[in-house]
Short mmCIF file of C-alpha atoms in Angstrom, two decimals:
data_model
loop_
_atom_site.label_atom_id
_atom_site.label_comp_id
_atom_site.label_asym_id
_atom_site.label_seq_id
_atom_site.Cartn_x
_atom_site.Cartn_y
_atom_site.Cartn_z
CA UNK A 1 54.98 4.08 75.38
CA UNK A 2 52.84 0.14 76.38
CA UNK A 3 49.71 1.86 76.17
CA UNK A 4 46.80 -0.86 76.85
CA UNK A 5 43.04 -0.04 75.42
CA UNK A 6 39.99 -2.01 77.38
CA UNK A 7 36.85 -1.64 74.78
CA UNK A 8 37.15 -0.82 70.99
CA UNK A 9 33.73 1.26 70.85
CA UNK A 10 34.42 4.39 69.45
CA UNK A 11 36.48 6.46 71.97
CA UNK A 12 38.43 3.30 72.36
CA UNK A 13 38.90 2.39 68.79
CA UNK A 14 39.68 6.36 67.99
CA UNK A 15 42.13 6.27 70.76
CA UNK A 16 44.40 3.30 70.23
CA UNK A 17 44.59 3.91 66.91
CA UNK A 18 46.20 7.49 67.35
CA UNK A 19 48.24 6.40 70.01
CA UNK A 20 49.64 4.06 67.74
CA UNK A 21 50.19 6.09 65.31
CA UNK A 22 52.26 8.84 67.03
CA UNK A 23 54.99 5.32 67.35
CA UNK A 24 53.06 3.57 70.89
CA UNK A 25 52.95 0.63 71.16
CA UNK A 26 48.80 -0.27 71.65
CA UNK A 27 47.27 -3.37 72.36
CA UNK A 28 43.48 -2.94 72.65
CA UNK A 29 40.92 -5.57 74.44
CA UNK A 30 37.59 -6.54 74.62
CA UNK A 31 35.36 -9.40 75.19
CA UNK A 32 33.55 -9.39 71.24
CA UNK A 33 35.40 -11.85 69.82
CA UNK A 34 34.35 -11.85 66.42
CA UNK A 35 34.53 -7.58 66.74
CA UNK A 36 38.48 -8.43 67.44
CA UNK A 37 38.36 -10.88 65.19
CA UNK A 38 38.33 -7.88 61.69
CA UNK A 39 40.10 -5.58 63.62
CA UNK A 40 42.94 -7.67 63.08
CA UNK A 41 42.58 -7.86 59.71
CA UNK A 42 41.88 -4.19 59.50
CA UNK A 43 37.89 -4.17 59.20
CA UNK A 44 36.22 -1.70 61.18
CA UNK A 45 32.68 -1.93 63.03
CA UNK A 46 32.59 2.31 62.69
CA UNK A 47 32.50 4.84 59.99
CA UNK A 48 34.52 7.30 60.85
CA UNK A 49 37.03 8.97 58.46
CA UNK A 50 40.47 8.58 57.99
CA UNK A 51 39.76 6.32 60.36
CA UNK A 52 40.33 2.68 58.38
CA UNK A 53 43.91 3.98 56.50
CA UNK A 54 45.03 4.38 60.08
CA UNK A 55 44.11 1.77 61.44
CA UNK A 56 45.48 -0.46 59.02
CA UNK A 57 48.86 1.15 58.66
CA UNK A 58 49.56 0.28 62.27
CA UNK A 59 48.35 -3.54 61.90
CA UNK A 60 51.33 -3.31 59.09
CA UNK A 61 53.78 -1.57 61.10
CA UNK A 62 52.62 -4.02 64.79
CA UNK A 63 51.82 -1.07 66.50
CA UNK A 64 48.49 -2.14 67.46
CA UNK A 65 47.35 -5.29 68.46
CA UNK A 66 43.37 -6.86 69.15
CA UNK A 67 42.55 -9.29 71.63
CA UNK A 68 40.20 -10.65 73.97
CA UNK A 69 43.57 -11.62 76.91
CA UNK A 70 42.93 -8.76 79.66
CA UNK A 71 44.83 -10.44 81.86
CA UNK A 72 48.00 -10.14 79.02
CA UNK A 73 47.10 -6.10 78.55
CA UNK A 74 46.91 -5.35 81.51
CA UNK A 75 50.84 -6.85 82.56
CA UNK A 76 52.47 -5.25 79.51
CA UNK A 77 51.04 -1.89 79.66
CA UNK A 78 52.55 1.04 81.65
CA UNK A 79 48.75 2.93 80.69
CA UNK A 80 45.98 1.42 81.13
CA UNK A 81 42.72 3.38 79.18
CA UNK A 82 39.19 2.37 79.90
CA UNK A 83 37.47 3.36 76.91
CA UNK A 84 34.09 1.39 78.15
CA UNK A 85 30.20 2.02 77.33
CA UNK A 86 28.74 4.43 80.35
CA UNK A 87 24.66 3.85 78.65
CA UNK A 88 21.82 6.13 80.35
CA UNK A 89 20.06 4.07 82.37
CA UNK A 90 15.78 4.37 82.74
CA UNK A 91 16.50 7.95 85.14
CA UNK A 92 19.04 8.89 82.83
CA UNK A 93 22.23 8.05 84.71
CA UNK A 94 25.28 6.83 83.00
CA UNK A 95 25.42 3.02 83.68
CA UNK A 96 29.26 2.35 85.34
CA UNK A 97 28.63 -0.94 85.52
CA UNK A 98 31.09 -2.84 82.63
CA UNK A 99 33.63 0.50 84.04
CA UNK A 100 33.40 -0.52 87.61
CA UNK A 101 34.12 -4.64 87.06
CA UNK A 102 36.44 -4.11 85.00
CA UNK A 103 38.47 -1.64 87.76
CA UNK A 104 37.91 -5.23 90.09
CA UNK A 105 39.59 -7.19 87.68
CA UNK A 106 42.42 -5.25 86.78
CA UNK A 107 42.64 -5.42 91.01
CA UNK A 108 43.58 -9.03 90.97
CA UNK A 109 46.34 -8.74 87.90
CA UNK A 110 48.10 -5.46 87.84
CA UNK A 111 51.47 -6.22 89.68
CA UNK A 112 53.92 -3.41 88.65
CA UNK A 113 52.89 0.23 88.70
CA UNK A 114 50.15 1.21 86.34
CA UNK A 115 48.35 4.56 85.42
CA UNK A 116 45.17 4.21 84.84
CA UNK A 117 42.65 5.98 82.53
CA UNK A 118 38.98 6.99 82.56
CA UNK A 119 38.63 7.53 78.91
CA UNK A 120 34.74 7.20 79.09
CA UNK A 121 32.63 9.93 80.01
CA UNK A 122 31.43 9.33 83.78
CA UNK A 123 29.99 11.24 86.11
CA UNK A 124 31.82 13.18 88.69
CA UNK A 125 33.67 11.18 91.39
CA UNK A 126 34.10 7.76 89.11
CA UNK A 127 37.77 8.00 89.56
CA UNK A 128 37.41 7.92 92.98
CA UNK A 129 35.29 4.69 93.24
CA UNK A 130 37.46 2.88 89.85
CA UNK A 131 40.48 4.01 93.56
CA UNK A 132 38.69 2.42 95.80
CA UNK A 133 38.21 -0.76 93.98
CA UNK A 134 41.53 -1.11 92.79
CA UNK A 135 42.80 -0.34 96.64
CA UNK A 136 40.85 -3.27 98.01
CA UNK A 137 43.50 -5.87 96.29
CA UNK A 138 46.64 -3.08 95.88
CA UNK A 139 48.47 -1.46 97.68
CA UNK A 140 48.27 2.74 96.80
CA UNK A 141 51.82 2.53 94.64
CA UNK A 142 50.93 0.66 92.31
CA UNK A 143 47.92 2.29 90.26
CA UNK A 144 46.86 5.76 89.48
CA UNK A 145 43.36 6.62 88.35
CA UNK A 146 43.57 10.10 85.93
CA UNK A 147 40.14 11.45 83.99
CA UNK A 148 40.51 11.85 81.16
CA UNK A 149 37.92 13.31 78.33
CA UNK A 150 37.34 12.42 74.93
CA UNK A 151 36.45 16.06 72.96
CA UNK A 152 35.89 13.83 69.62
CA UNK A 153 33.58 14.84 67.18
CA UNK A 154 31.93 11.95 65.35
CA UNK A 155 32.86 12.19 61.42
CA UNK A 156 36.35 14.51 62.46
CA UNK A 157 37.42 12.45 65.31
CA UNK A 158 41.13 11.64 63.91
CA UNK A 159 41.79 15.05 63.36
CA UNK A 160 40.12 15.88 67.37
CA UNK A 161 42.81 13.59 68.69
CA UNK A 162 46.10 14.00 66.54
CA UNK A 163 45.13 17.74 67.24
CA UNK A 164 43.51 18.32 69.66
CA UNK A 165 42.45 21.78 70.58
CA UNK A 166 43.35 21.00 74.20
CA UNK A 167 43.52 17.89 76.56
CA UNK A 168 41.78 17.95 79.87
CA UNK A 169 43.84 15.31 82.30
CA UNK A 170 42.24 14.89 86.27
CA UNK A 171 45.28 13.51 88.14
CA UNK A 172 46.61 13.61 91.41
CA UNK A 173 50.10 12.95 91.53
CA UNK A 174 53.70 13.92 90.20
CA UNK A 175 54.40 10.17 88.87
CA UNK A 176 51.11 10.50 86.95
CA UNK A 177 51.35 13.95 85.17
CA UNK A 178 55.10 13.06 84.32
CA UNK A 179 53.54 9.88 82.52
CA UNK A 180 50.39 11.43 80.92
CA UNK A 181 52.67 14.55 79.18
CA UNK A 182 54.95 12.22 78.06
CA UNK A 183 52.21 10.53 76.18
CA UNK A 184 50.03 13.51 74.61
CA UNK A 185 53.52 15.17 74.50
CA UNK A 186 53.44 14.68 70.04
CA UNK A 187 49.59 16.14 69.52
CA UNK A 188 50.60 19.36 71.25
CA UNK A 189 53.09 20.64 69.95
CA UNK A 190 52.18 23.75 68.25
CA UNK A 191 51.38 24.82 71.52
CA UNK A 192 48.02 24.07 72.11
CA UNK A 193 47.44 23.36 76.35
CA UNK A 194 46.73 20.13 77.92
CA UNK A 195 44.98 21.41 81.14
CA UNK A 196 46.07 19.07 84.78
CA UNK A 197 43.21 20.12 86.95
CA UNK A 198 41.66 17.61 90.24
CA UNK A 199 39.84 14.22 89.24
CA UNK A 200 36.36 15.21 89.94
CA UNK A 201 36.76 18.81 88.01
CA UNK A 202 37.89 17.75 84.72
CA UNK A 203 35.00 14.75 85.20
CA UNK A 204 32.45 17.67 85.16
CA UNK A 205 34.60 19.63 82.89
CA UNK A 206 33.31 17.11 79.95
CA UNK A 207 29.78 17.12 80.85
CA UNK A 208 29.47 21.37 81.72
CA UNK A 209 31.62 21.13 77.73
CA UNK A 210 28.58 19.46 76.13
CA UNK A 211 25.73 20.73 78.05
CA UNK A 212 26.66 24.46 77.19
CA UNK A 213 26.94 22.63 73.40
CA UNK A 214 23.25 21.29 73.60
CA UNK A 215 22.06 24.30 75.13
CA UNK A 216 23.53 26.49 72.47
CA UNK A 217 21.90 23.85 69.78
CA UNK A 218 18.30 24.00 72.16
CA UNK A 219 18.38 28.32 72.54
CA UNK A 220 18.68 28.60 68.80
CA UNK A 221 15.92 25.84 67.63
CA UNK A 222 13.64 27.93 69.91
CA UNK A 223 14.62 31.13 68.34
CA UNK A 224 13.41 29.73 64.94
CA UNK A 225 10.02 28.34 66.28
CA UNK A 226 9.97 32.15 67.07
CA UNK A 227 11.52 33.18 63.87
CA UNK A 228 8.63 31.57 61.89
CA UNK A 229 6.01 33.48 64.26
CA UNK A 230 7.29 36.63 63.30
CA UNK A 231 8.63 36.62 59.98
CA UNK A 232 12.16 36.28 60.99
CA UNK A 233 14.51 34.74 58.95
CA UNK A 234 16.82 32.25 61.31
CA UNK A 235 19.02 32.60 58.71
CA UNK A 236 20.19 36.34 58.76
CA UNK A 237 19.24 35.87 62.73
CA UNK A 238 22.26 33.15 63.15
CA UNK A 239 24.86 35.24 61.25
CA UNK A 240 24.03 38.23 63.39
CA UNK A 241 24.59 37.04 66.28
CA UNK A 242 27.07 34.56 65.58
CA UNK A 243 29.92 37.47 64.21
CA UNK A 244 29.81 38.81 68.37
CA UNK A 245 33.18 36.24 69.42
CA UNK A 246 31.68 36.09 72.43
CA UNK A 247 29.01 34.20 71.03
CA UNK A 248 30.20 32.54 68.64
CA UNK A 249 29.50 30.74 65.03
CA UNK A 250 29.70 27.47 66.28
CA UNK A 251 26.56 25.15 67.09
CA UNK A 252 24.05 27.97 65.87
CA UNK A 253 22.30 26.30 62.92
CA UNK A 254 19.00 25.67 63.63
CA UNK A 255 16.92 21.83 62.82
CA UNK A 256 15.39 19.26 64.52
CA UNK A 257 17.48 18.57 67.60
CA UNK A 258 20.62 17.08 68.54
CA UNK A 259 21.26 13.23 68.63
CA UNK A 260 24.13 11.01 68.73
CA UNK A 261 25.60 9.32 71.45
CA UNK A 262 27.14 12.62 73.98
CA UNK A 263 24.38 15.26 74.16
CA UNK A 264 21.11 13.05 75.03
CA UNK A 265 23.62 11.05 76.83
CA UNK A 266 25.69 14.10 79.10
CA UNK A 267 22.67 16.00 79.57
CA UNK A 268 20.82 14.42 81.04
CA UNK A 269 23.25 12.25 83.14
CA UNK A 270 24.90 16.06 84.31
CA UNK A 271 20.79 16.85 85.13
CA UNK A 272 20.89 13.97 87.61
CA UNK A 273 24.36 15.20 89.38
CA UNK A 274 22.62 18.24 89.97
CA UNK A 275 19.38 16.18 91.88
CA UNK A 276 21.92 13.78 94.09
CA UNK A 277 22.84 16.98 94.82
CA UNK A 278 19.33 18.86 95.63
CA UNK A 279 19.95 21.61 93.18
CA UNK A 280 17.32 22.45 90.62
CA UNK A 281 19.81 22.88 87.38
CA UNK A 282 16.32 24.91 85.42
CA UNK A 283 18.32 25.88 82.26
CA UNK A 284 19.17 21.72 82.18
CA UNK A 285 16.14 20.95 82.09
CA UNK A 286 14.82 23.57 79.65
CA UNK A 287 16.98 22.40 77.34
CA UNK A 288 16.02 18.23 77.79
CA UNK A 289 12.62 19.63 77.05
CA UNK A 290 13.69 21.91 73.98
CA UNK A 291 15.14 19.22 72.32
CA UNK A 292 12.54 16.84 72.68
CA UNK A 293 9.53 18.93 71.10
CA UNK A 294 12.21 20.26 68.32
CA UNK A 295 11.88 16.39 67.03
CA UNK A 296 8.35 16.56 66.61
CA UNK A 297 8.36 19.83 64.14
CA UNK A 298 8.93 17.68 61.30
CA UNK A 299 5.62 15.60 61.90
CA UNK A 300 4.18 18.51 63.82
CA UNK A 301 4.72 20.66 59.69
CA UNK A 302 3.75 17.47 57.67
CA UNK A 303 0.18 16.81 59.67
CA UNK A 304 -0.31 20.63 59.30
CA UNK A 305 0.39 20.22 55.54
CA UNK A 306 -1.64 17.20 55.10
CA UNK A 307 -4.62 18.49 57.58
CA UNK A 308 -3.67 15.90 59.43
CA UNK A 309 -4.44 13.18 57.08
CA UNK A 310 -0.80 11.14 56.83
CA UNK A 311 -2.41 7.31 57.05
CA UNK A 312 -1.59 6.04 53.65
CA UNK A 313 1.12 8.54 52.30
CA UNK A 314 4.18 7.84 51.17
CA UNK A 315 7.76 9.16 52.66
CA UNK A 316 11.25 9.56 51.63
CA UNK A 317 13.76 10.16 54.44
CA UNK A 318 17.18 11.77 53.06
CA UNK A 319 19.68 10.86 55.70
CA UNK A 320 19.01 8.96 58.76
CA UNK A 321 22.66 9.01 61.08
CA UNK A 322 22.49 11.96 64.21
CA UNK A 323 24.86 13.66 61.78
CA UNK A 324 26.96 14.03 58.55
CA UNK A 325 30.23 11.71 57.95
CA UNK A 326 29.02 9.22 60.62
CA UNK A 327 26.78 6.09 60.08
CA UNK A 328 25.46 6.71 64.59
CA UNK A 329 21.60 6.70 64.86
CA UNK A 330 22.07 6.81 68.55
CA UNK A 331 18.72 9.42 69.47
CA UNK A 332 19.14 10.61 65.97
CA UNK A 333 15.96 12.75 65.47
CA UNK A 334 15.25 10.14 62.33
CA UNK A 335 14.38 7.83 64.65
CA UNK A 336 12.03 9.42 66.39
CA UNK A 337 10.26 10.95 63.46
CA UNK A 338 10.34 7.30 61.22
CA UNK A 339 8.42 5.74 64.84
CA UNK A 340 5.81 8.87 64.00
CA UNK A 341 5.12 8.22 61.17
CA UNK A 342 4.30 4.28 60.86
CA UNK A 343 2.83 5.10 63.76
CA UNK A 344 0.45 7.51 62.03
CA UNK A 345 -0.37 4.71 59.22
CA UNK A 346 2.00 6.30 56.21
CA UNK A 347 5.02 3.85 54.28
CA UNK A 348 8.22 5.34 54.74
CA UNK A 349 11.27 4.47 52.26
CA UNK A 350 14.88 5.49 53.71
CA UNK A 351 18.11 6.03 52.29
CA UNK A 352 21.61 7.61 53.90
CA UNK A 353 24.92 7.13 52.11
CA UNK A 354 26.63 4.55 55.18
CA UNK A 355 23.83 4.79 57.94
CA UNK A 356 21.45 2.24 56.27
CA UNK A 357 22.43 -1.40 58.35
CA UNK A 358 22.18 0.40 61.60
CA UNK A 359 18.61 1.89 60.66
CA UNK A 360 17.38 -1.57 59.53
CA UNK A 361 18.12 -3.30 63.04
CA UNK A 362 16.01 -0.89 64.83
CA UNK A 363 12.88 -0.94 62.38
CA UNK A 364 13.56 -4.99 60.37
CA UNK A 365 11.25 -4.66 57.59
CA UNK A 366 8.66 -1.85 58.93
CA UNK A 367 10.73 0.42 55.91
CA UNK A 368 11.70 0.38 52.64
CA UNK A 369 15.76 0.61 51.94
CA UNK A 370 17.02 2.39 48.73
CA UNK A 371 20.04 2.05 47.86
CA UNK A 372 20.19 5.40 45.87
CA UNK A 373 19.09 9.03 47.00
CA UNK A 374 16.56 9.13 43.57
CA UNK A 375 15.72 6.01 43.52
CA UNK A 376 13.99 6.55 47.75
CA UNK A 377 11.76 9.59 46.13
CA UNK A 378 9.75 7.17 43.71
CA UNK A 379 6.02 8.12 43.96
CA UNK A 380 6.77 9.64 47.39
CA UNK A 381 4.24 12.89 48.55
CA UNK A 382 6.83 14.49 50.06
CA UNK A 383 11.25 14.52 50.63
CA UNK A 384 12.59 15.42 54.42
CA UNK A 385 15.69 16.32 54.74
CA UNK A 386 17.16 14.86 58.18
CA UNK A 387 20.94 15.06 57.67
CA UNK A 388 22.90 17.41 55.92
CA UNK A 389 24.83 15.14 54.13
CA UNK A 390 27.35 16.40 50.65
CA UNK A 391 25.54 14.61 48.67
CA UNK A 392 22.71 16.34 49.62
CA UNK A 393 22.79 19.95 49.71
CA UNK A 394 23.49 20.01 45.52
CA UNK A 395 21.27 17.28 43.95
CA UNK A 396 18.97 17.06 40.54
CA UNK A 397 16.13 19.08 41.08
CA UNK A 398 14.18 17.72 38.22
CA UNK A 399 15.34 14.25 38.89
CA UNK A 400 13.52 15.10 42.62
CA UNK A 401 10.98 16.00 40.82
CA UNK A 402 9.58 13.63 38.21
CA UNK A 403 10.22 11.05 41.43
CA UNK A 404 7.89 12.75 44.14
CA UNK A 405 4.08 12.56 43.44
CA UNK A 406 4.06 16.20 43.66
CA UNK A 407 7.41 18.92 44.03
CA UNK A 408 6.98 19.09 48.14
CA UNK A 409 10.35 19.19 50.75
CA UNK A 410 9.94 19.29 54.31
CA UNK A 411 13.63 20.27 55.51
CA UNK A 412 15.27 19.60 58.88
CA UNK A 413 18.43 21.27 57.82
CA UNK A 414 17.67 24.16 56.04
CA UNK A 415 20.11 23.20 53.33
CA UNK A 416 18.56 24.86 50.82
CA UNK A 417 17.84 28.62 49.76
CA UNK A 418 13.87 29.80 50.43
CA UNK A 419 14.82 31.89 46.76
CA UNK A 420 16.09 28.53 45.45
CA UNK A 421 13.44 26.40 45.85
CA UNK A 422 10.76 29.03 45.08
CA UNK A 423 12.57 30.43 41.87
CA UNK A 424 12.25 25.78 41.09
CA UNK A 425 8.49 25.80 41.80
CA UNK A 426 8.49 23.56 45.19
CA UNK A 427 6.79 23.93 47.92
CA UNK A 428 9.42 23.91 50.47
CA UNK A 429 8.72 24.60 54.62
CA UNK A 430 12.78 24.42 56.35
CA UNK A 431 13.00 25.75 60.12
CA UNK A 432 13.16 29.23 61.09
CA UNK A 433 11.78 30.36 57.82
CA UNK A 434 9.32 31.60 55.42
CA UNK A 435 7.47 28.84 53.54
CA UNK A 436 8.03 28.83 49.55
CA UNK A 437 4.54 27.96 47.85
#
């Protein structure tokens, strides 16, 4: 099948590459010519395990190409995916300008039947808006607009696309349903479902899924905070409730709040949708409040330990990405924590396996950037662990001790056991567990 993917960001690039991997002819379109030139050489603008290997292979096999020529891509493709940015505006609403602008352009380019697929995360009713724009210049028989939300987890996005738990498609015509079924059949050969529904329900499904997961994280963070006050250990509580199949084990790890490109934006957008429909979504509002407060927990612990004297202290940070196996720092808790430390007059040295350059773009020369995890510790008053990269799980604790001014660790991801930290002689504070002195 001939496919066009408009937008080569995180979702667009994974989508295009994985469709090419199953034998389709894919052309990806972007306005950024520098990015297009890099992609044509197989250089990805994002870090995602496994993606570059697939991209290189499909470029070599001539199954995927990159261009800034929307007209050619639109005319050649049967299915056109819109994988465009929908950033949050000041009020939390998803900004649809890029989606609607491309829809306007497509309305002047389409001359034969196309399926236009909203792959971007968009508010309920967006498919209808796109359809209305296309209908201004095109007869209704020349297109169908479909909602096909993505459920990709950064760090395992390639596997998620190639082996999806489910595929959700919001479509109203049998013709579009048949094409989308043919397109996704290779990905669900083991029997995982393709759910067909109306476009509004598909759009709501994406927001509801992410908001529910964000709620689980925030609930567990509240439990962790209560555990600290009552003397309970959140690790045991998590295991105890996670074994209940009605609750499940995933998204129950407490920490310093959720971040990334999806949860913060989608929770805000769904809350705004509720407000626009005169509904007070109290639970969702609480999720937003809890997450904002949770990002401040580490700095609160630092202030307590250092008796509100953070000025002129030096802190080493391990982990900057919002989660492991990605270089994405969008809404990462680390960014807010760094800002608070700088405002308090502290010096901050940072290390992350892949996200350093993205952080440098935000803070410039305000930080000290380290090429090695142990180099970052030299003469620091404490180590802060903000992302649970595998490389941090079994470090050389003697090196940590020798480089720090004192053996002090504040762990925002509960990477180490309390027993081990006590045995090694660290002052260790984590989330939802007793402090080790």
